[in-house]
Amino acid sequence: MTLPVFFPPSEYASVLPRGQRMTLRDLCARAGVRCRVTGPPAQRPLRLARSGHLRALCTPGPLSEVWLAVPAGNARSRALLALGLLAYGVFDYGARESLRGLDVSRPSPGPGRPSTGTALSSTERQRRYRQRRNAQTGIRK
């Protein structure tokens, strides 16, 4: 599994919603990733909740509690997604260090033409234009 290319920015709130309480170390263990930090960053309090979309809420202050909402799925993939959200949405040092060097931290390629390093040829561009135009007007060859 790879992480998404973009994570939503974190929001701040004085009171956090309910969620399963854990620490960064527990989240790393659940994701199957070695926690590479010790001390207070590894003990950062987290709340993991289920939601239809990614969302992060933080209470103000350094190493404060964070509420992470991730979509449903199996426990490992949810934990890995929450770790990515914590690393790149909240910019948590401990989470980024734990993901550093892993294949999951590389974003997956998006839809579209595979990258070849060159632009489309004139023939390819014209063929695609005619296909779009014919699809819109209903002309068939």
JSON list of C-alpha atoms in Angstrom, two decimals:
[
{"chain": "A", "resi": 1, "resn": "MET", "atom": "CA", "xyz": [0.00, 0.00, 0.00]},
{"chain": "A", "resi": 2, "resn": "THR", "atom": "CA", "xyz": [1.21, 3.49, -0.78]},
{"chain": "A", "resi": 3, "resn": "LEU", "atom": "CA", "xyz": [0.18, 6.75, 0.79]},
{"chain": "A", "resi": 4, "resn": "PRO", "atom": "CA", "xyz": [-1.80, 9.45, -1.01]},
{"chain": "A", "resi": 5, "resn": "VAL", "atom": "CA", "xyz": [0.05, 12.29, -2.71]},
{"chain": "A", "resi": 6, "resn": "PHE", "atom": "CA", "xyz": [-1.80, 15.02, -0.80]},
{"chain": "A", "resi": 7, "resn": "PHE", "atom": "CA", "xyz": [-2.92, 15.10, 2.83]},
{"chain": "A", "resi": 8, "resn": "PRO", "atom": "CA", "xyz": [-5.38, 17.66, 4.18]},
{"chain": "A", "resi": 9, "resn": "PRO", "atom": "CA", "xyz": [-3.88, 20.26, 6.54]},
{"chain": "A", "resi": 10, "resn": "SER", "atom": "CA", "xyz": [-4.56, 19.82, 10.24]},
{"chain": "A", "resi": 11, "resn": "GLU", "atom": "CA", "xyz": [-7.13, 21.91, 12.07]},
{"chain": "A", "resi": 12, "resn": "TYR", "atom": "CA", "xyz": [-7.01, 23.13, 15.67]},
{"chain": "A", "resi": 13, "resn": "ALA", "atom": "CA", "xyz": [-9.68, 22.68, 18.33]},
{"chain": "A", "resi": 14, "resn": "SER", "atom": "CA", "xyz": [-9.82, 23.06, 22.11]},
{"chain": "A", "resi": 15, "resn": "VAL", "atom": "CA", "xyz": [-11.85, 19.84, 22.53]},
{"chain": "A", "resi": 16, "resn": "LEU", "atom": "CA", "xyz": [-11.25, 16.71, 20.46]},
{"chain": "A", "resi": 17, "resn": "PRO", "atom": "CA", "xyz": [-13.91, 14.20, 19.37]},
{"chain": "A", "resi": 18, "resn": "ARG", "atom": "CA", "xyz": [-13.93, 10.62, 20.64]},
{"chain": "A", "resi": 19, "resn": "GLY", "atom": "CA", "xyz": [-11.54, 8.05, 19.31]},
{"chain": "A", "resi": 20, "resn": "GLN", "atom": "CA", "xyz": [-9.43, 5.08, 20.29]},
{"chain": "A", "resi": 21, "resn": "ARG", "atom": "CA", "xyz": [-6.61, 6.36, 22.51]},
{"chain": "A", "resi": 22, "resn": "MET", "atom": "CA", "xyz": [-3.04, 5.34, 21.73]},
{"chain": "A", "resi": 23, "resn": "THR", "atom": "CA", "xyz": [0.47, 6.74, 21.46]},
{"chain": "A", "resi": 24, "resn": "LEU", "atom": "CA", "xyz": [2.70, 7.17, 18.44]},
{"chain": "A", "resi": 25, "resn": "ARG", "atom": "CA", "xyz": [4.60, 4.05, 19.48]},
{"chain": "A", "resi": 26, "resn": "ASP", "atom": "CA", "xyz": [1.34, 2.03, 19.53]},
{"chain": "A", "resi": 27, "resn": "LEU", "atom": "CA", "xyz": [0.34, 3.38, 16.12]},
{"chain": "A", "resi": 28, "resn": "CYS", "atom": "CA", "xyz": [3.71, 2.39, 14.64]},
{"chain": "A", "resi": 29, "resn": "ALA", "atom": "CA", "xyz": [3.37, -1.11, 16.07]},
{"chain": "A", "resi": 30, "resn": "ARG", "atom": "CA", "xyz": [-0.13, -1.44, 14.63]},
{"chain": "A", "resi": 31, "resn": "ALA", "atom": "CA", "xyz": [1.13, -0.28, 11.21]},
{"chain": "A", "resi": 32, "resn": "GLY", "atom": "CA", "xyz": [4.03, -2.75, 11.30]},
{"chain": "A", "resi": 33, "resn": "VAL", "atom": "CA", "xyz": [6.60, 0.06, 11.23]},
{"chain": "A", "resi": 34, "resn": "ARG", "atom": "CA", "xyz": [9.52, 0.46, 13.62]},
{"chain": "A", "resi": 35, "resn": "CYS", "atom": "CA", "xyz": [9.16, 3.59, 15.76]},
{"chain": "A", "resi": 36, "resn": "ARG", "atom": "CA", "xyz": [12.43, 5.48, 15.30]},
{"chain": "A", "resi": 37, "resn": "VAL", "atom": "CA", "xyz": [11.96, 8.03, 18.08]},
{"chain": "A", "resi": 38, "resn": "THR", "atom": "CA", "xyz": [12.07, 7.76, 21.85]},
{"chain": "A", "resi": 39, "resn": "GLY", "atom": "CA", "xyz": [10.99, 9.89, 24.78]},
{"chain": "A", "resi": 40, "resn": "PRO", "atom": "CA", "xyz": [8.13, 12.40, 24.63]},
{"chain": "A", "resi": 41, "resn": "PRO", "atom": "CA", "xyz": [7.68, 12.28, 20.80]},
{"chain": "A", "resi": 42, "resn": "ALA", "atom": "CA", "xyz": [7.05, 8.51, 20.97]},
{"chain": "A", "resi": 43, "resn": "GLN", "atom": "CA", "xyz": [4.52, 9.02, 23.78]},
{"chain": "A", "resi": 44, "resn": "ARG", "atom": "CA", "xyz": [2.50, 11.68, 21.92]},
{"chain": "A", "resi": 45, "resn": "PRO", "atom": "CA", "xyz": [-1.18, 11.01, 22.68]},
{"chain": "A", "resi": 46, "resn": "LEU", "atom": "CA", "xyz": [-3.36, 10.19, 19.68]},
{"chain": "A", "resi": 47, "resn": "ARG", "atom": "CA", "xyz": [-7.01, 9.37, 19.08]},
{"chain": "A", "resi": 48, "resn": "LEU", "atom": "CA", "xyz": [-7.84, 7.20, 16.08]},
{"chain": "A", "resi": 49, "resn": "ALA", "atom": "CA", "xyz": [-11.39, 7.37, 14.68]},
{"chain": "A", "resi": 50, "resn": "ARG", "atom": "CA", "xyz": [-13.24, 6.10, 11.62]},
{"chain": "A", "resi": 51, "resn": "SER", "atom": "CA", "xyz": [-14.49, 8.60, 9.05]},
{"chain": "A", "resi": 52, "resn": "GLY", "atom": "CA", "xyz": [-15.38, 8.81, 5.38]},
{"chain": "A", "resi": 53, "resn": "HIS", "atom": "CA", "xyz": [-12.41, 11.07, 4.63]},
{"chain": "A", "resi": 54, "resn": "LEU", "atom": "CA", "xyz": [-9.02, 11.97, 6.09]},
{"chain": "A", "resi": 55, "resn": "ARG", "atom": "CA", "xyz": [-9.05, 14.62, 8.79]},
{"chain": "A", "resi": 56, "resn": "ALA", "atom": "CA", "xyz": [-6.71, 15.69, 11.61]},
{"chain": "A", "resi": 57, "resn": "LEU", "atom": "CA", "xyz": [-7.61, 17.85, 14.62]},
{"chain": "A", "resi": 58, "resn": "CYS", "atom": "CA", "xyz": [-4.95, 19.04, 17.07]},
{"chain": "A", "resi": 59, "resn": "THR", "atom": "CA", "xyz": [-5.09, 20.75, 20.40]},
{"chain": "A", "resi": 60, "resn": "PRO", "atom": "CA", "xyz": [-2.74, 23.77, 20.62]},
{"chain": "A", "resi": 61, "resn": "GLY", "atom": "CA", "xyz": [0.76, 23.20, 21.94]},
{"chain": "A", "resi": 62, "resn": "PRO", "atom": "CA", "xyz": [3.87, 21.19, 21.12]},
{"chain": "A", "resi": 63, "resn": "LEU", "atom": "CA", "xyz": [3.37, 17.41, 21.21]},
{"chain": "A", "resi": 64, "resn": "SER", "atom": "CA", "xyz": [-0.29, 17.93, 22.08]},
{"chain": "A", "resi": 65, "resn": "GLU", "atom": "CA", "xyz": [-3.00, 15.35, 21.52]},
{"chain": "A", "resi": 66, "resn": "VAL", "atom": "CA", "xyz": [-4.12, 14.73, 17.92]},
{"chain": "A", "resi": 67, "resn": "TRP", "atom": "CA", "xyz": [-7.40, 13.24, 16.65]},
{"chain": "A", "resi": 68, "resn": "LEU", "atom": "CA", "xyz": [-6.92, 11.31, 13.37]},
{"chain": "A", "resi": 69, "resn": "ALA", "atom": "CA", "xyz": [-9.91, 10.29, 11.25]},
{"chain": "A", "resi": 70, "resn": "VAL", "atom": "CA", "xyz": [-9.24, 7.68, 8.54]},
{"chain": "A", "resi": 71, "resn": "PRO", "atom": "CA", "xyz": [-11.57, 5.65, 6.29]},
{"chain": "A", "resi": 72, "resn": "ALA", "atom": "CA", "xyz": [-12.56, 2.08, 7.14]},
{"chain": "A", "resi": 73, "resn": "GLY", "atom": "CA", "xyz": [-10.26, -0.78, 6.18]},
{"chain": "A", "resi": 74, "resn": "ASN", "atom": "CA", "xyz": [-8.09, -3.41, 7.82]},
{"chain": "A", "resi": 75, "resn": "ALA", "atom": "CA", "xyz": [-6.22, -2.41, 10.96]},
{"chain": "A", "resi": 76, "resn": "ARG", "atom": "CA", "xyz": [-2.74, -2.26, 9.41]},
{"chain": "A", "resi": 77, "resn": "SER", "atom": "CA", "xyz": [-3.71, -0.14, 6.40]},
{"chain": "A", "resi": 78, "resn": "ARG", "atom": "CA", "xyz": [-5.74, 2.26, 8.60]},
{"chain": "A", "resi": 79, "resn": "ALA", "atom": "CA", "xyz": [-2.79, 2.62, 10.98]},
{"chain": "A", "resi": 80, "resn": "LEU", "atom": "CA", "xyz": [-0.39, 3.24, 8.09]},
{"chain": "A", "resi": 81, "resn": "LEU", "atom": "CA", "xyz": [-2.72, 5.87, 6.62]},
{"chain": "A", "resi": 82, "resn": "ALA", "atom": "CA", "xyz": [-3.08, 7.52, 10.05]},
{"chain": "A", "resi": 83, "resn": "LEU", "atom": "CA", "xyz": [0.71, 7.52, 10.41]},
{"chain": "A", "resi": 84, "resn": "GLY", "atom": "CA", "xyz": [1.02, 9.21, 6.99]},
{"chain": "A", "resi": 85, "resn": "LEU", "atom": "CA", "xyz": [-1.63, 11.77, 7.95]},
{"chain": "A", "resi": 86, "resn": "LEU", "atom": "CA", "xyz": [0.22, 12.47, 11.18]},
{"chain": "A", "resi": 87, "resn": "ALA", "atom": "CA", "xyz": [3.55, 12.77, 9.34]},
{"chain": "A", "resi": 88, "resn": "TYR", "atom": "CA", "xyz": [2.51, 14.90, 6.39]},
{"chain": "A", "resi": 89, "resn": "GLY", "atom": "CA", "xyz": [-0.76, 16.54, 7.50]},
{"chain": "A", "resi": 90, "resn": "VAL", "atom": "CA", "xyz": [0.24, 17.44, 11.06]},
{"chain": "A", "resi": 91, "resn": "PHE", "atom": "CA", "xyz": [4.00, 17.48, 10.29]},
{"chain": "A", "resi": 92, "resn": "ASP", "atom": "CA", "xyz": [4.89, 15.29, 13.24]},
{"chain": "A", "resi": 93, "resn": "TYR", "atom": "CA", "xyz": [8.64, 14.65, 13.49]},
{"chain": "A", "resi": 94, "resn": "GLY", "atom": "CA", "xyz": [8.29, 11.18, 15.03]},
{"chain": "A", "resi": 95, "resn": "ALA", "atom": "CA", "xyz": [5.88, 9.95, 12.36]},
{"chain": "A", "resi": 96, "resn": "ARG", "atom": "CA", "xyz": [8.04, 11.29, 9.52]},
{"chain": "A", "resi": 97, "resn": "GLU", "atom": "CA", "xyz": [11.13, 9.64, 10.97]},
{"chain": "A", "resi": 98, "resn": "SER", "atom": "CA", "xyz": [9.27, 6.34, 11.34]},
{"chain": "A", "resi": 99, "resn": "LEU", "atom": "CA", "xyz": [8.17, 6.44, 7.68]},
{"chain": "A", "resi": 100, "resn": "ARG", "atom": "CA", "xyz": [11.55, 7.59, 6.35]},
{"chain": "A", "resi": 101, "resn": "GLY", "atom": "CA", "xyz": [13.07, 5.18, 3.86]},
{"chain": "A", "resi": 102, "resn": "LEU", "atom": "CA", "xyz": [10.03, 2.92, 3.53]},
{"chain": "A", "resi": 103, "resn": "ASP", "atom": "CA", "xyz": [8.46, 2.14, 0.16]},
{"chain": "A", "resi": 104, "resn": "VAL", "atom": "CA", "xyz": [5.02, 3.15, 1.48]},
{"chain": "A", "resi": 105, "resn": "SER", "atom": "CA", "xyz": [6.09, 6.75, 1.82]},
{"chain": "A", "resi": 106, "resn": "ARG", "atom": "CA", "xyz": [6.42, 7.14, -1.95]},
{"chain": "A", "resi": 107, "resn": "PRO", "atom": "CA", "xyz": [3.21, 8.39, -3.57]},
{"chain": "A", "resi": 108, "resn": "SER", "atom": "CA", "xyz": [1.57, 6.16, -6.13]},
{"chain": "A", "resi": 109, "resn": "PRO", "atom": "CA", "xyz": [1.48, 7.37, -9.72]},
{"chain": "A", "resi": 110, "resn": "GLY", "atom": "CA", "xyz": [-1.70, 9.11, -10.72]},
{"chain": "A", "resi": 111, "resn": "PRO", "atom": "CA", "xyz": [-3.98, 8.26, -13.62]},
{"chain": "A", "resi": 112, "resn": "GLY", "atom": "CA", "xyz": [-3.01, 9.12, -17.16]},
{"chain": "A", "resi": 113, "resn": "ARG", "atom": "CA", "xyz": [-0.35, 8.42, -19.71]},
{"chain": "A", "resi": 114, "resn": "PRO", "atom": "CA", "xyz": [2.76, 6.74, -18.30]},
{"chain": "A", "resi": 115, "resn": "SER", "atom": "CA", "xyz": [5.68, 9.12, -18.05]},
{"chain": "A", "resi": 116, "resn": "THR", "atom": "CA", "xyz": [8.16, 8.63, -20.88]},
{"chain": "A", "resi": 117, "resn": "GLY", "atom": "CA", "xyz": [10.12, 11.83, -20.54]},
{"chain": "A", "resi": 118, "resn": "THR", "atom": "CA", "xyz": [8.92, 13.11, -23.92]},
{"chain": "A", "resi": 119, "resn": "ALA", "atom": "CA", "xyz": [5.85, 15.01, -25.03]},
{"chain": "A", "resi": 120, "resn": "LEU", "atom": "CA", "xyz": [3.08, 13.47, -27.13]},
{"chain": "A", "resi": 121, "resn": "SER", "atom": "CA", "xyz": [3.80, 13.39, -30.83]},
{"chain": "A", "resi": 122, "resn": "SER", "atom": "CA", "xyz": [1.63, 15.43, -33.20]},
{"chain": "A", "resi": 123, "resn": "THR", "atom": "CA", "xyz": [-0.01, 12.23, -34.43]},
{"chain": "A", "resi": 124, "resn": "GLU", "atom": "CA", "xyz": [-0.90, 11.14, -30.88]},
{"chain": "A", "resi": 125, "resn": "ARG", "atom": "CA", "xyz": [-2.28, 14.58, -30.02]},
{"chain": "A", "resi": 126, "resn": "GLN", "atom": "CA", "xyz": [-4.43, 14.69, -33.19]},
{"chain": "A", "resi": 127, "resn": "ARG", "atom": "CA", "xyz": [-5.74, 11.14, -32.64]},
{"chain": "A", "resi": 128, "resn": "ARG", "atom": "CA", "xyz": [-6.81, 11.97, -29.06]},
{"chain": "A", "resi": 129, "resn": "TYR", "atom": "CA", "xyz": [-8.44, 15.22, -30.18]},
{"chain": "A", "resi": 130, "resn": "ARG", "atom": "CA", "xyz": [-10.46, 13.42, -32.86]},
{"chain": "A", "resi": 131, "resn": "GLN", "atom": "CA", "xyz": [-11.53, 10.70, -30.41]},
{"chain": "A", "resi": 132, "resn": "ARG", "atom": "CA", "xyz": [-12.78, 13.32, -27.92]},
{"chain": "A", "resi": 133, "resn": "ARG", "atom": "CA", "xyz": [-14.55, 15.30, -30.63]},
{"chain": "A", "resi": 134, "resn": "ASN", "atom": "CA", "xyz": [-16.20, 12.20, -32.09]},
{"chain": "A", "resi": 135, "resn": "ALA", "atom": "CA", "xyz": [-17.30, 11.02, -28.65]},
{"chain": "A", "resi": 136, "resn": "GLN", "atom": "CA", "xyz": [-18.91, 14.40, -27.93]},
{"chain": "A", "resi": 137, "resn": "THR", "atom": "CA", "xyz": [-20.74, 14.66, -31.24]},
{"chain": "A", "resi": 138, "resn": "GLY", "atom": "CA", "xyz": [-21.64, 10.96, -31.53]},
{"chain": "A", "resi": 139, "resn": "ILE", "atom": "CA", "xyz": [-19.82, 10.44, -34.86]},
{"chain": "A", "resi": 140, "resn": "ARG", "atom": "CA", "xyz": [-18.69, 6.90, -35.43]},
{"chain": "A", "resi": 141, "resn": "LYS", "atom": "CA", "xyz": [-16.12, 5.70, -37.94]}
]
